[in-house]
Amino acid sequence: AEDGYEMWLRYHTVADNNRLKEYRGQIKQLVVEGESPTLAAARQELQSGLSGLLGLTVPVQTGLARQGSVVVGTPASSPLIAGLDLGDALQAVGPEGFIIRHTRINKRDALVIAANTDVGALYGSFHFLRLLQTHTSLKDLAIESAPRVHHRVVNHWDNLNRLVERGYAGLSLWEWGNLPQHKSPRYTDYARINASLGINGTVINNVNADPRILSDQFLEKIAALADIFRPYGIRMYLSINYDSPRAFGDLDTADPLDPRVQAWWKARTEKVYSYIPDFGGYLVKADSEGQPGPQGYGRDHADGANMLADALAPFGGVVFWRAFVYDPAIADRFRGAWDEFLPLDGKFRENVILQVKNGPIDFQPREPFSPLFGALPKTNTMMEFQITQEYFGFDKHLAYQGPLFTESLNTDTFAKGEGSTIGKLLEGKVFEYTRTGMAGVINPGTDRNWTGHPFVQSSWYAFGRLAWDHSLSAEAIAEEWIRMTFNNNPAFIDPVLAIMMQSREAGVNYRSPLGLTHLFAQGHHYGPAPWYEKAERADWTAAYYHRAAKDGIGFDRTASGSNAVAQYPEPLAKLYGNLDTVPEELMLWFHHVSWDHRMQSGRTLWDELVHLYYSGVDQVRHMQKEWDKLEGLIDQTRFEQVKALLVIQERDAVIWRDSCVLYFQTWSGKAIPANYEKPA
Ligand code: GCU
């Protein structure tokens, strides 16, 4: 039975007979010249993939015995490829890119997958398989592809006791008790899944980091994982605890300017490299939500990051320094990161990259972009997206994140005039960033299907594809994923695509439309608690965010309020700062608005709010209805699972709608229009 374990690396025989004939006609044998572990991985993936897809054994050859060879490798590994005239194409795709095209070798037709490096050839191999999995014609095939950012990294929030923070798919994949002796086959499949997208780094432990991760005991285990990931081009990174020198019992301080602290990190880092020679570097959450950091010693983020950067530099390692900081003492959490980091622009070492969440608060269903994007011309800046559905219904709700990612990547920051989109910024094309990247917080665990809800896989897939090329569309990516993960039947693809493409907006509508945010019950972040107003920290309550009152609702971030809107460059500061021009979907992020305010629809704000909450539920019901029609088009196991989860989602959407509408009604004092379903 299908259990989702294969994710999108499903190589079932091509169902379309014409395509199958075409593929069988062109693919007769496989020639992967070269013996590196990476090329061996490519050979194995292609052989099992092509054999599965073609429904026959595709032989691996060394020469070119017949018509129809797939030739894979690099000019260094493969005399056949070295002998081809590929013009400047190889040079153009750089160290990780690849080309796929038809050619003739010894007067015979061949398909070539060529790259400058072995890992480029591996990426090309996965891409080639994707073409077949999605039933793409090989006629006129001419692909040149290269990643747009350097660091394409997944982040795990896995604790050493194997509980996953904000993970909803079982225990951590890393079997610490059995490593390094037992190497679960799952580690290799994990690497394949990531490599198929071009992901080239993984941070395997929680940003709320346990200092023991750097102990020899753990490093030995981590090295075993790194050995498995290496052939797939995936580098190992670790989240570190800033107070490690103290936690190890070696020093009574972690002050980054103290030479003993510097020496401690140099020595520990050397140790890490003795286990993992190509170790990638450290991810650091410092002075954030109670985590230790340089500020505890009167130093700033740059002091803290640079000290680690200096320890890593001799080995080529980098520091991903997170910008997720907010201080309960300041009046608006929105402002926190910008206020702390702006004065530090230009002070970070070259091998530091600031890792910034897409929005100013915290992975909410919709946020405006973090104003740090575009504000730091002299600080390498990368994106952090969340794939695990902390604020999107955990493993229970269907909420494809592709549209959220692309909405963010396509946003124009105006940092250097029009056209300074976040995507371009991340590429280093707005400012001259020397190191670029995208990180995604993923949630896989020991669930058979890795992610809990089968559709969370699609967001992992989308993240990886966009990290490779931010200009792809969320819709095109979703379609690829459906074809690879389920099948190529239009009767299935079209409705599922429609479901996926509305799922994020539905999630916004039944939780927090019009720029409301963080109405979650504190702690778990699953259900609603807009009434929540007392906590150890004001900025952990819902009331802090929505500011509902008799006169209206929303957070005034204009000059009459916190003025956070001034953190955006023009024309955005004006656009967002003016109630007449702010996009309605972001309105209550920036304005406290009267319940009677007239919206573009002609409705009052109150009526519009109610309308959107109700339409969120309607959207889920529509998704449900559409899904239920698909019975028989895919395996019963996954069909039933998604069907059942949609029942839960509908129940929860109603709870969200009714909780929010009824609570806000206590402020607005206005009626719910009579033609609407009565709150449950
Ligand atoms: C959120 C999340 C935490 C996480 C934090 C972070 O606040 O709820 O679990 O640790 O983000 O990104 O550091």
PDB file of C-alpha atoms in Angstrom, residues 138-240:
ATOM      1  CA  LEU A 138      12.119  14.827 -24.437  1.00  0.00           C
ATOM      2  CA  LYS A 139      11.806  16.319 -27.904  1.00  0.00           C
ATOM      3  CA  ASP A 140      13.924  19.451 -28.291  1.00  0.00           C
ATOM      4  CA  LEU A 141      15.207  19.039 -24.788  1.00  0.00           C
ATOM      5  CA  ALA A 142      17.696  21.791 -23.987  1.00  0.00           C
ATOM      6  CA  ILE A 143      18.042  22.583 -20.337  1.00  0.00           C
ATOM      7  CA  GLU A 144      20.574  24.747 -18.604  1.00  0.00           C
ATOM      8  CA  SER A 145      19.967  25.183 -14.935  1.00  0.00           C
ATOM      9  CA  ALA A 146      21.908  26.657 -12.050  1.00  0.00           C
ATOM     10  CA  PRO A 147      20.943  27.557  -8.512  1.00  0.00           C
ATOM     11  CA  ARG A 148      20.433  31.213  -7.758  1.00  0.00           C
ATOM     12  CA  VAL A 149      21.715  31.177  -4.190  1.00  0.00           C
ATOM     13  CA  HIS A 150      24.701  29.479  -2.560  1.00  0.00           C
ATOM     14  CA  HIS A 151      23.265  28.078   0.641  1.00  0.00           C
ATOM     15  CA  ARG A 152      20.064  26.069   0.256  1.00  0.00           C
ATOM     16  CA  VAL A 153      19.583  24.785   3.711  1.00  0.00           C
ATOM     17  CA  VAL A 154      16.986  22.885   5.678  1.00  0.00           C
ATOM     18  CA  ASN A 155      16.704  23.543   9.407  1.00  0.00           C
ATOM     19  CA  HIS A 156      15.516  20.918  11.847  1.00  0.00           C
ATOM     20  CA  TRP A 157      14.268  21.935  15.253  1.00  0.00           C
ATOM     21  CA  ASP A 158      15.156  18.529  16.695  1.00  0.00           C
ATOM     22  CA  ASN A 159      16.051  18.123  20.321  1.00  0.00           C
ATOM     23  CA  LEU A 160      18.595  15.578  21.449  1.00  0.00           C
ATOM     24  CA  ASN A 161      15.872  13.597  23.253  1.00  0.00           C
ATOM     25  CA  ARG A 162      14.321  13.221  19.781  1.00  0.00           C
ATOM     26  CA  LEU A 163      11.339  15.446  20.428  1.00  0.00           C
ATOM     27  CA  VAL A 164      10.949  17.885  17.569  1.00  0.00           C
ATOM     28  CA  GLU A 165      10.008  21.434  18.488  1.00  0.00           C
ATOM     29  CA  ARG A 166       7.049  22.415  16.296  1.00  0.00           C
ATOM     30  CA  GLY A 167       7.393  19.088  14.503  1.00  0.00           C
ATOM     31  CA  TYR A 168       4.241  17.075  14.109  1.00  0.00           C
ATOM     32  CA  ALA A 169       5.451  13.957  12.372  1.00  0.00           C
ATOM     33  CA  GLY A 170       6.846  11.696  15.031  1.00  0.00           C
ATOM     34  CA  LEU A 171      10.223  11.592  16.679  1.00  0.00           C
ATOM     35  CA  SER A 172      13.400  13.077  15.311  1.00  0.00           C
ATOM     36  CA  LEU A 173      14.929  11.101  12.475  1.00  0.00           C
ATOM     37  CA  TRP A 174      18.292  11.006  14.236  1.00  0.00           C
ATOM     38  CA  GLU A 175      18.598   7.865  16.329  1.00  0.00           C
ATOM     39  CA  TRP A 176      21.166   9.195  18.756  1.00  0.00           C
ATOM     40  CA  GLY A 177      21.144   6.104  20.905  1.00  0.00           C
ATOM     41  CA  ASN A 178      22.041   3.842  17.982  1.00  0.00           C
ATOM     42  CA  LEU A 179      24.482   6.070  16.141  1.00  0.00           C
ATOM     43  CA  PRO A 180      27.138   5.722  14.913  1.00  0.00           C
ATOM     44  CA  GLN A 181      26.901   1.934  14.886  1.00  0.00           C
ATOM     45  CA  HIS A 182      23.525   1.667  13.225  1.00  0.00           C
ATOM     46  CA  LYS A 183      22.967   3.758  10.134  1.00  0.00           C
ATOM     47  CA  SER A 184      19.285   3.709   9.377  1.00  0.00           C
ATOM     48  CA  PRO A 185      18.567   3.407   5.634  1.00  0.00           C
ATOM     49  CA  ARG A 186      16.279   6.336   6.178  1.00  0.00           C
ATOM     50  CA  TYR A 187      19.270   8.655   6.400  1.00  0.00           C
ATOM     51  CA  THR A 188      20.115   7.899   2.784  1.00  0.00           C
ATOM     52  CA  ASP A 189      16.540   8.423   1.673  1.00  0.00           C
ATOM     53  CA  TYR A 190      16.503  11.700   3.557  1.00  0.00           C
ATOM     54  CA  ALA A 191      19.593  12.771   1.634  1.00  0.00           C
ATOM     55  CA  ARG A 192      18.050  11.708  -1.674  1.00  0.00           C
ATOM     56  CA  ILE A 193      14.896  13.691  -0.964  1.00  0.00           C
ATOM     57  CA  ASN A 194      16.878  16.849  -0.312  1.00  0.00           C
ATOM     58  CA  ALA A 195      19.399  16.356  -3.081  1.00  0.00           C
ATOM     59  CA  SER A 196      16.568  15.908  -5.562  1.00  0.00           C
ATOM     60  CA  LEU A 197      15.757  19.575  -4.926  1.00  0.00           C
ATOM     61  CA  GLY A 198      19.324  20.810  -4.859  1.00  0.00           C
ATOM     62  CA  ILE A 199      19.403  21.338  -1.103  1.00  0.00           C
ATOM     63  CA  ASN A 200      23.030  21.470  -0.086  1.00  0.00           C
ATOM     64  CA  GLY A 201      23.000  21.915   3.665  1.00  0.00           C
ATOM     65  CA  THR A 202      21.201  20.685   6.746  1.00  0.00           C
ATOM     66  CA  VAL A 203      21.167  21.988  10.283  1.00  0.00           C
ATOM     67  CA  ILE A 204      20.111  18.913  12.181  1.00  0.00           C
ATOM     68  CA  ASN A 205      19.330  20.272  15.643  1.00  0.00           C
ATOM     69  CA  ASN A 206      17.059  22.828  17.249  1.00  0.00           C
ATOM     70  CA  VAL A 207      17.959  26.515  17.269  1.00  0.00           C
ATOM     71  CA  ASN A 208      17.127  26.364  20.967  1.00  0.00           C
ATOM     72  CA  ALA A 209      20.317  24.412  21.134  1.00  0.00           C
ATOM     73  CA  ASP A 210      21.516  21.907  23.666  1.00  0.00           C
ATOM     74  CA  PRO A 211      25.227  22.575  24.270  1.00  0.00           C
ATOM     75  CA  ARG A 212      25.948  18.853  24.239  1.00  0.00           C
ATOM     76  CA  ILE A 213      25.638  18.880  20.464  1.00  0.00           C
ATOM     77  CA  LEU A 214      29.315  19.899  20.366  1.00  0.00           C
ATOM     78  CA  SER A 215      30.509  17.164  22.706  1.00  0.00           C
ATOM     79  CA  ASP A 216      32.764  14.462  21.319  1.00  0.00           C
ATOM     80  CA  GLN A 217      30.099  11.936  22.114  1.00  0.00           C
ATOM     81  CA  PHE A 218      27.664  13.628  19.741  1.00  0.00           C
ATOM     82  CA  LEU A 219      30.235  14.677  17.161  1.00  0.00           C
ATOM     83  CA  GLU A 220      31.091  11.054  16.555  1.00  0.00           C
ATOM     84  CA  LYS A 221      27.440  10.345  15.794  1.00  0.00           C
ATOM     85  CA  ILE A 222      27.017  13.477  13.713  1.00  0.00           C
ATOM     86  CA  ALA A 223      30.075  12.539  11.669  1.00  0.00           C
ATOM     87  CA  ALA A 224      28.371   9.285  10.726  1.00  0.00           C
ATOM     88  CA  LEU A 225      25.385  11.228   9.421  1.00  0.00           C
ATOM     89  CA  ALA A 226      27.652  13.662   7.586  1.00  0.00           C
ATOM     90  CA  ASP A 227      29.339  10.715   5.865  1.00  0.00           C
ATOM     91  CA  ILE A 228      25.973   9.537   4.581  1.00  0.00           C
ATOM     92  CA  PHE A 229      24.897  12.994   3.404  1.00  0.00           C
ATOM     93  CA  ARG A 230      28.216  13.914   1.751  1.00  0.00           C
ATOM     94  CA  PRO A 231      27.811  11.996  -1.515  1.00  0.00           C
ATOM     95  CA  TYR A 232      24.518  13.819  -1.979  1.00  0.00           C
ATOM     96  CA  GLY A 233      26.179  17.195  -1.747  1.00  0.00           C
ATOM     97  CA  ILE A 234      24.639  17.958   1.638  1.00  0.00           C
ATOM     98  CA  ARG A 235      26.809  19.653   4.191  1.00  0.00           C
ATOM     99  CA  MET A 236      26.352  19.298   7.900  1.00  0.00           C
ATOM    100  CA  TYR A 237      25.697  22.394  10.045  1.00  0.00           C
ATOM    101  CA  LEU A 238      24.879  22.603  13.738  1.00  0.00           C
ATOM    102  CA  SER A 239      22.888  24.959  15.906  1.00  0.00           C
ATOM    103  CA  ILE A 240      25.038  25.974  18.827  1.00  0.00           C
TER     104      ILE A 240
END
